[in-house]
Coordinates of C-alpha atoms in Angstrom, one line a residue:
M172 CA -3.2 -30.1 -0.6
G173 CA -6.0 -29.2 2.1
S174 CA -7.7 -26.0 2.6
H175 CA -6.9 -23.3 5.3
P176 CA -9.4 -23.7 8.5
S177 CA -10.6 -20.4 7.4
E178 CA -11.2 -21.0 3.9
T179 CA -14.8 -21.3 3.0
D180 CA -16.2 -24.4 0.7
F181 CA -16.9 -22.2 -2.7
D182 CA -19.6 -25.7 -3.6
E183 CA -21.4 -24.5 -0.2
D184 CA -23.0 -21.7 -1.5
P185 CA -23.0 -19.9 -4.3
A186 CA -22.0 -15.8 -2.2
N187 CA -18.8 -17.9 -1.5
R188 CA -17.8 -17.9 -5.2
I189 CA -15.6 -14.5 -4.8
G190 CA -12.5 -13.6 -6.3
S191 CA -10.3 -16.0 -7.6
A192 CA -9.0 -18.0 -4.0
P193 CA -11.5 -19.5 -1.4
P194 CA -12.7 -16.4 0.8
R195 CA -11.0 -17.3 4.5
T196 CA -13.4 -16.2 7.3
R197 CA -13.6 -16.2 11.2
A198 CA -15.2 -14.9 14.2
W199 CA -13.8 -14.6 17.7
R200 CA -15.9 -14.4 21.6
G201 CA -14.8 -14.0 24.2
G202 CA -11.0 -14.1 23.7
A203 CA -11.1 -17.3 21.5
I204 CA -12.4 -18.0 18.3
E205 CA -15.9 -19.2 17.9
A206 CA -15.9 -20.3 14.4
E207 CA -14.1 -19.8 11.1
G208 CA -14.2 -21.2 7.8
F209 CA -18.4 -19.9 7.3
P210 CA -19.9 -19.2 4.8
V211 CA -19.7 -15.1 3.4
A212 CA -23.8 -15.2 3.7
R213 CA -23.8 -15.8 7.7
L214 CA -21.3 -13.0 8.0
S215 CA -24.3 -10.7 8.7
D216 CA -25.5 -13.9 11.7
Y217 CA -22.3 -12.9 13.4
L218 CA -22.2 -9.3 13.7
E219 CA -26.1 -9.1 14.4
R220 CA -24.2 -10.4 18.4
P221 CA -22.6 -7.5 20.3
D222 CA -20.3 -10.1 21.5
M223 CA -18.5 -10.9 18.1
V224 CA -15.7 -9.8 16.3
V225 CA -15.2 -11.2 13.1
W226 CA -13.0 -10.6 10.1
L227 CA -13.3 -11.7 6.3
D228 CA -10.7 -11.7 3.3
L229 CA -11.4 -11.9 -0.3
C230 CA -8.6 -12.6 -2.7
A231 CA -9.3 -10.6 -6.2
P232 CA -12.8 -9.4 -5.7
R233 CA -15.2 -7.8 -8.3
R234 CA -16.9 -5.2 -7.7
E235 CA -19.9 -6.6 -7.9
D236 CA -18.4 -9.4 -5.6
L237 CA -18.5 -6.9 -2.9
H238 CA -22.2 -6.5 -2.6
V239 CA -22.6 -8.6 0.3
V240 CA -19.9 -6.8 2.6
S241 CA -21.0 -3.3 1.4
D242 CA -24.6 -4.5 2.4
E243 CA -23.6 -5.5 5.5
L244 CA -21.2 -2.6 6.6
G245 CA -23.1 -0.2 4.2
L246 CA -19.7 0.9 2.7
D247 CA -19.2 3.8 0.4
P248 CA -19.0 3.1 -3.8
V249 CA -16.4 5.5 -3.2
A250 CA -14.5 3.0 -1.0
V251 CA -16.1 -0.3 -2.9
E252 CA -14.3 1.2 -6.0
D253 CA -10.9 1.8 -4.6
A254 CA -10.9 -1.9 -2.6
V255 CA -10.9 -3.3 -6.1
S256 CA -8.9 -0.4 -8.0
R257 CA -5.2 -1.2 -9.0
H258 CA -2.7 0.7 -7.8
E259 CA -4.2 2.8 -5.4
R260 CA -2.0 5.0 -3.0
A261 CA -1.4 4.0 0.2
K262 CA -4.1 6.0 2.5
L263 CA -6.8 5.6 5.3
D264 CA -9.8 7.0 4.7
R265 CA -12.4 8.1 6.8
Y266 CA -16.8 7.1 6.4
E267 CA -19.5 6.8 8.7
G268 CA -19.1 4.5 10.7
Y269 CA -16.0 2.9 9.4
A270 CA -12.1 3.1 8.0
F271 CA -11.4 2.3 4.6
L272 CA -7.3 1.3 4.6
N273 CA -4.6 0.7 1.6
V274 CA -0.8 -0.3 1.7
Y275 CA 1.0 -2.5 0.2
V276 CA 3.1 -5.0 0.8
P277 CA 7.0 -5.0 -0.6
V278 CA 8.8 -8.2 -1.8
V279 CA 13.0 -8.4 -3.3
T280 CA 13.0 -11.5 -4.9
D281 CA 16.5 -11.6 -6.8
G282 CA 17.0 -8.1 -6.7
E283 CA 13.5 -7.7 -8.4
L284 CA 10.7 -5.9 -6.2
A285 CA 7.4 -6.8 -6.4
M286 CA 4.5 -5.1 -4.6
H287 CA 0.7 -6.8 -3.6
E288 CA -1.8 -4.1 -2.6
V289 CA -3.7 -4.7 0.2
S290 CA -6.7 -3.2 1.4
A291 CA -9.0 -3.1 4.1
F292 CA -12.7 -1.8 5.5
L293 CA -12.6 -1.5 9.8
S294 CA -15.7 -0.7 11.5
E295 CA -15.9 -1.4 15.6
R296 CA -16.0 -5.5 15.3
A297 CA -15.5 -6.3 11.5
L298 CA -12.6 -6.2 9.9
V299 CA -12.6 -7.1 5.7
T300 CA -9.2 -7.3 3.9
V301 CA -8.6 -7.5 -0.1
R302 CA -6.5 -9.2 -1.5
Q303 CA -5.4 -7.9 -5.2
D304 CA -3.6 -11.3 -5.6
R305 CA -2.0 -14.1 -3.7
G306 CA 1.5 -12.2 -3.5
F307 CA 0.1 -11.6 0.7
D308 CA 0.7 -14.7 2.9
V309 CA -2.3 -14.1 4.5
D310 CA -1.5 -17.0 6.8
A311 CA 1.2 -15.4 8.3
L312 CA -1.7 -12.5 9.2
V313 CA -3.4 -15.8 10.8
R314 CA -0.4 -17.1 12.4
R315 CA 0.7 -13.6 14.2
W316 CA -3.2 -12.6 15.2
D317 CA -3.1 -15.9 17.1
Q318 CA 0.4 -15.3 18.8
T319 CA 0.5 -12.1 20.2
P320 CA -1.3 -11.3 23.2
H321 CA -4.6 -9.3 22.8
A322 CA -3.3 -5.9 24.8
G323 CA -5.1 -6.0 27.3
F324 CA -8.6 -7.2 26.8
D325 CA -10.3 -10.1 27.9
E326 CA -11.1 -10.4 23.3
P327 CA -9.7 -9.5 20.1
T328 CA -11.4 -6.4 18.4
A329 CA -11.0 -5.3 14.9
A330 CA -8.3 -3.0 16.0
F331 CA -6.6 -5.7 17.4
L332 CA -6.9 -7.2 14.1
L333 CA -5.9 -3.8 12.3
Y334 CA -3.3 -3.5 14.2
G335 CA -1.7 -7.8 13.4
L336 CA -2.1 -6.7 10.4
L337 CA -0.2 -3.2 10.2
D338 CA 2.5 -4.9 11.9
L339 CA 3.4 -7.8 9.6
V340 CA 2.9 -5.3 6.4
I341 CA 5.4 -2.6 8.2
D342 CA 7.7 -6.0 9.1
L343 CA 7.7 -6.6 5.1
Q344 CA 8.5 -3.3 4.4
L345 CA 11.0 -3.4 6.3
T346 CA 12.2 -7.0 5.4
A347 CA 12.2 -5.2 1.8
V348 CA 14.8 -2.5 2.9
Q349 CA 17.5 -4.7 4.1
A350 CA 17.0 -6.7 0.9
L351 CA 18.3 -3.9 -0.9
D352 CA 20.5 -2.7 1.6
D353 CA 22.7 -6.1 0.6
E354 CA 22.1 -5.6 -3.4
A355 CA 23.4 -1.9 -2.2
D356 CA 26.9 -3.9 -0.9
A357 CA 26.6 -5.9 -3.8
V358 CA 27.2 -2.6 -5.8
E359 CA 29.5 -1.2 -3.6
D360 CA 31.7 -4.6 -3.8
L361 CA 31.7 -4.2 -7.6
V362 CA 32.6 -1.0 -7.6
F363 CA 35.7 -1.5 -5.9
D364 CA 36.2 -4.6 -7.6
D365 CA 39.4 -4.9 -9.8
A366 CA 37.4 -6.6 -13.1
F367 CA 35.0 -2.8 -12.7
P368 CA 32.2 -4.0 -14.7
V369 CA 30.2 -0.7 -16.0
K370 CA 27.7 -2.3 -17.7
E371 CA 26.6 -4.3 -14.8
I372 CA 27.1 -1.9 -12.2
Q373 CA 25.4 0.8 -14.2
R374 CA 22.7 -1.9 -14.7
R375 CA 21.6 -3.1 -11.1
S376 CA 22.6 0.2 -9.7
Y377 CA 19.8 1.6 -12.2
R378 CA 17.3 -1.5 -10.9
L379 CA 18.6 -0.5 -7.3
R380 CA 17.3 3.4 -8.0
K381 CA 14.5 2.2 -9.0
N382 CA 12.8 0.2 -5.9
L383 CA 14.5 2.4 -4.0
T384 CA 12.1 5.0 -5.2
A385 CA 8.9 2.6 -5.6
L386 CA 9.5 1.1 -1.8
R387 CA 9.9 4.7 -0.7
R388 CA 6.8 5.8 -2.7
I389 CA 4.8 3.3 -0.5
A390 CA 6.4 3.8 3.1
L391 CA 6.1 7.7 3.1
P392 CA 2.1 7.8 3.5
M393 CA 2.0 5.3 6.2
R394 CA 3.1 7.6 8.4
E395 CA 0.1 9.6 8.1
V396 CA -1.8 6.8 8.0
L397 CA -0.8 5.8 11.6
N398 CA -0.2 9.5 12.5
T399 CA -4.5 9.6 11.7
L400 CA -5.1 6.1 13.2
L401 CA -3.6 7.4 16.6
R402 CA -5.4 10.7 16.8
R403 CA -7.1 10.9 20.3
D404 CA -10.5 12.6 18.4
L405 CA -11.1 10.3 16.1
K406 CA -11.1 6.8 18.4
I407 CA -10.3 4.6 15.8
V408 CA -7.7 3.0 18.6
P409 CA -8.7 2.5 21.6
P410 CA -6.5 3.8 24.7
P411 CA -4.7 -0.1 25.5
L412 CA -3.5 -0.8 21.7
V413 CA -2.0 2.9 21.4
P414 CA 1.5 2.0 22.9
Y415 CA 1.2 -0.6 20.2
F416 CA 0.5 1.1 16.9
Q417 CA 3.3 3.8 18.2
D418 CA 5.7 0.8 18.0
V419 CA 4.0 0.3 14.8
Y420 CA 4.6 3.9 14.1
D421 CA 8.5 4.1 14.9
H422 CA 9.1 1.2 12.3
T423 CA 7.6 3.2 9.8
L424 CA 9.8 5.8 10.6
R425 CA 13.2 3.4 10.4
V426 CA 11.8 2.0 7.1
G427 CA 11.3 5.8 5.7
E428 CA 15.1 6.6 6.8
S429 CA 16.9 3.5 5.8
T430 CA 15.1 3.8 2.2
D431 CA 16.7 7.8 2.2
G432 CA 19.9 6.6 3.9
L433 CA 19.9 3.6 0.9
R434 CA 19.3 6.7 -1.6
D435 CA 21.9 8.5 -0.1
L436 CA 24.3 5.7 -0.5
V437 CA 23.7 4.5 -4.1
A438 CA 24.3 8.6 -5.2
D439 CA 27.4 8.1 -3.3
L440 CA 28.2 5.0 -5.5
L441 CA 27.5 6.2 -8.7
E442 CA 29.3 9.5 -7.8
T443 CA 32.5 7.1 -6.8
R444 CA 32.0 4.8 -9.7
L445 CA 32.4 8.1 -12.2
A446 CA 35.7 9.4 -10.2
L447 CA 37.1 5.7 -10.3
Q448 CA 36.4 5.6 -13.9
G449 CA 37.7 8.6 -14.8
N450 CA 40.9 7.3 -12.8
R451 CA 40.5 4.5 -15.0
M452 CA 40.1 6.2 -18.1
N453 CA 43.0 8.9 -17.0
E454 CA 45.9 5.7 -16.3
V455 CA 44.9 3.8 -19.6
M456 CA 45.4 7.5 -21.8
K457 CA 49.0 7.5 -19.9
K458 CA 49.4 4.1 -20.8
V459 CA 48.3 4.6 -24.8
T460 CA 50.4 7.8 -24.8
S461 CA 53.9 6.0 -23.7
W462 CA 52.8 3.0 -26.3
A463 CA 52.6 5.6 -29.0
A464 CA 56.0 8.1 -28.0
I465 CA 58.3 4.9 -28.2
I466 CA 56.6 4.3 -31.6
A467 CA 56.7 7.0 -32.7
V468 CA 60.7 7.7 -32.0
P469 CA 61.8 5.0 -34.4
T470 CA 58.8 6.7 -37.1
A471 CA 60.4 10.3 -36.5
V472 CA 63.8 9.2 -37.4
T473 CA 62.6 6.9 -40.2
G474 CA 60.7 8.5 -41.6
F475 CA 63.3 12.0 -41.3
Y476 CA 66.2 10.1 -42.9
G477 CA 64.2 8.8 -46.1
Q478 CA 65.2 4.8 -45.3
N479 CA 64.9 2.5 -48.2
V480 CA 67.2 0.5 -47.5
P481 CA 67.1 -3.2 -49.0
Y482 CA 65.5 -5.6 -46.9
P483 CA 64.4 -9.7 -46.5
G484 CA 62.8 -9.8 -49.8
F485 CA 62.7 -5.9 -51.4
S486 CA 61.3 -5.5 -54.3
Q487 CA 59.8 -8.5 -54.6
H488 CA 55.7 -10.0 -53.7
S489 CA 57.4 -11.7 -51.1
G490 CA 58.4 -9.2 -49.6
F491 CA 55.0 -6.7 -49.9
I492 CA 53.1 -10.2 -47.6
A493 CA 55.6 -10.0 -45.2
S494 CA 55.2 -6.4 -44.2
T495 CA 51.4 -7.0 -44.4
V496 CA 51.2 -10.5 -42.2
I497 CA 53.8 -8.0 -39.9
V498 CA 51.4 -5.5 -39.5
V499 CA 48.3 -7.0 -39.3
V500 CA 50.2 -9.5 -36.4
C501 CA 51.3 -6.3 -34.5
S502 CA 47.8 -4.7 -34.6
L503 CA 46.3 -7.6 -33.6
S504 CA 48.4 -8.2 -30.8
L505 CA 48.0 -4.6 -29.8
Y506 CA 44.2 -5.0 -29.9
V507 CA 44.3 -7.7 -27.4
I508 CA 46.7 -6.8 -24.7
F509 CA 44.2 -3.3 -25.1
K510 CA 41.5 -5.5 -24.5
V511 CA 42.6 -7.7 -22.2
R512 CA 43.7 -4.9 -19.7
N513 CA 40.3 -3.1 -20.5
W514 CA 41.8 -0.6 -21.9
L515 CA 39.1 -0.7 -24.9

């Protein structure tokens, strides 16, 4: 498999050996791609030119790997620590001359939810993305940048690159919500299925509620992130890009509302399951009670009169064996009938 155009060569420069995958680099000038796949050490050469916008992507770097970026952008050690640490909350922190962003990309596979953490440093003319693993498709991000109009600018800006990143992240969150919605429909079908597989319903309901809670935990802070970016006094987002970020904000509201709605739906399904299970138990109890009443009548009559009349095998060893076989066969037959009807 060949390398991507924006990947740097590990062997070209020792500084390129950052993280678990080759760094991705690209520079824009005048609305066109000026260069890509250049060594990380040349990042400063492009940043020295006032008409350049640059992007650098790193995958699972160590703290010491970020010294090149830290020196170029003057990053605070706290922000660097957040970028290399796992399980940071979704947030936007502002520093002198740049901002630090941390978001999560959810992926649902066969009902299981996986979270991929992505951090970003945003300055006026540079965007540095830091992925904790390869679960986030950075090629999809590049395609989105290439296919999205530059929002009225003659050339892309770092804020435009950030818009593409956030738009992709929120779209993937909406995709995850849709996948969990499909899973909720599947659980609903199981609840109203005549077979009523209780263990399967419990297992999938618990997993669904767990996934929704995790998704809600990363989706709700995105409102605060977008609100901060849209504040006019901070001047992070240029005015022509405000409608674009406002659209992303609207999508974050959809993610939160859909997640809350699904949580309520799952809670209703669990209550419905308990109600249906109670009704089924009442039906079983009525049937078992009817069987017991039928058996009790001859038992009561024979017990009251103390009947002990001769029968085939009376007072013989074969009669004891025959009666034992009858008891075992009848008991097993009742057990099988009850089991098949899911009464046991």
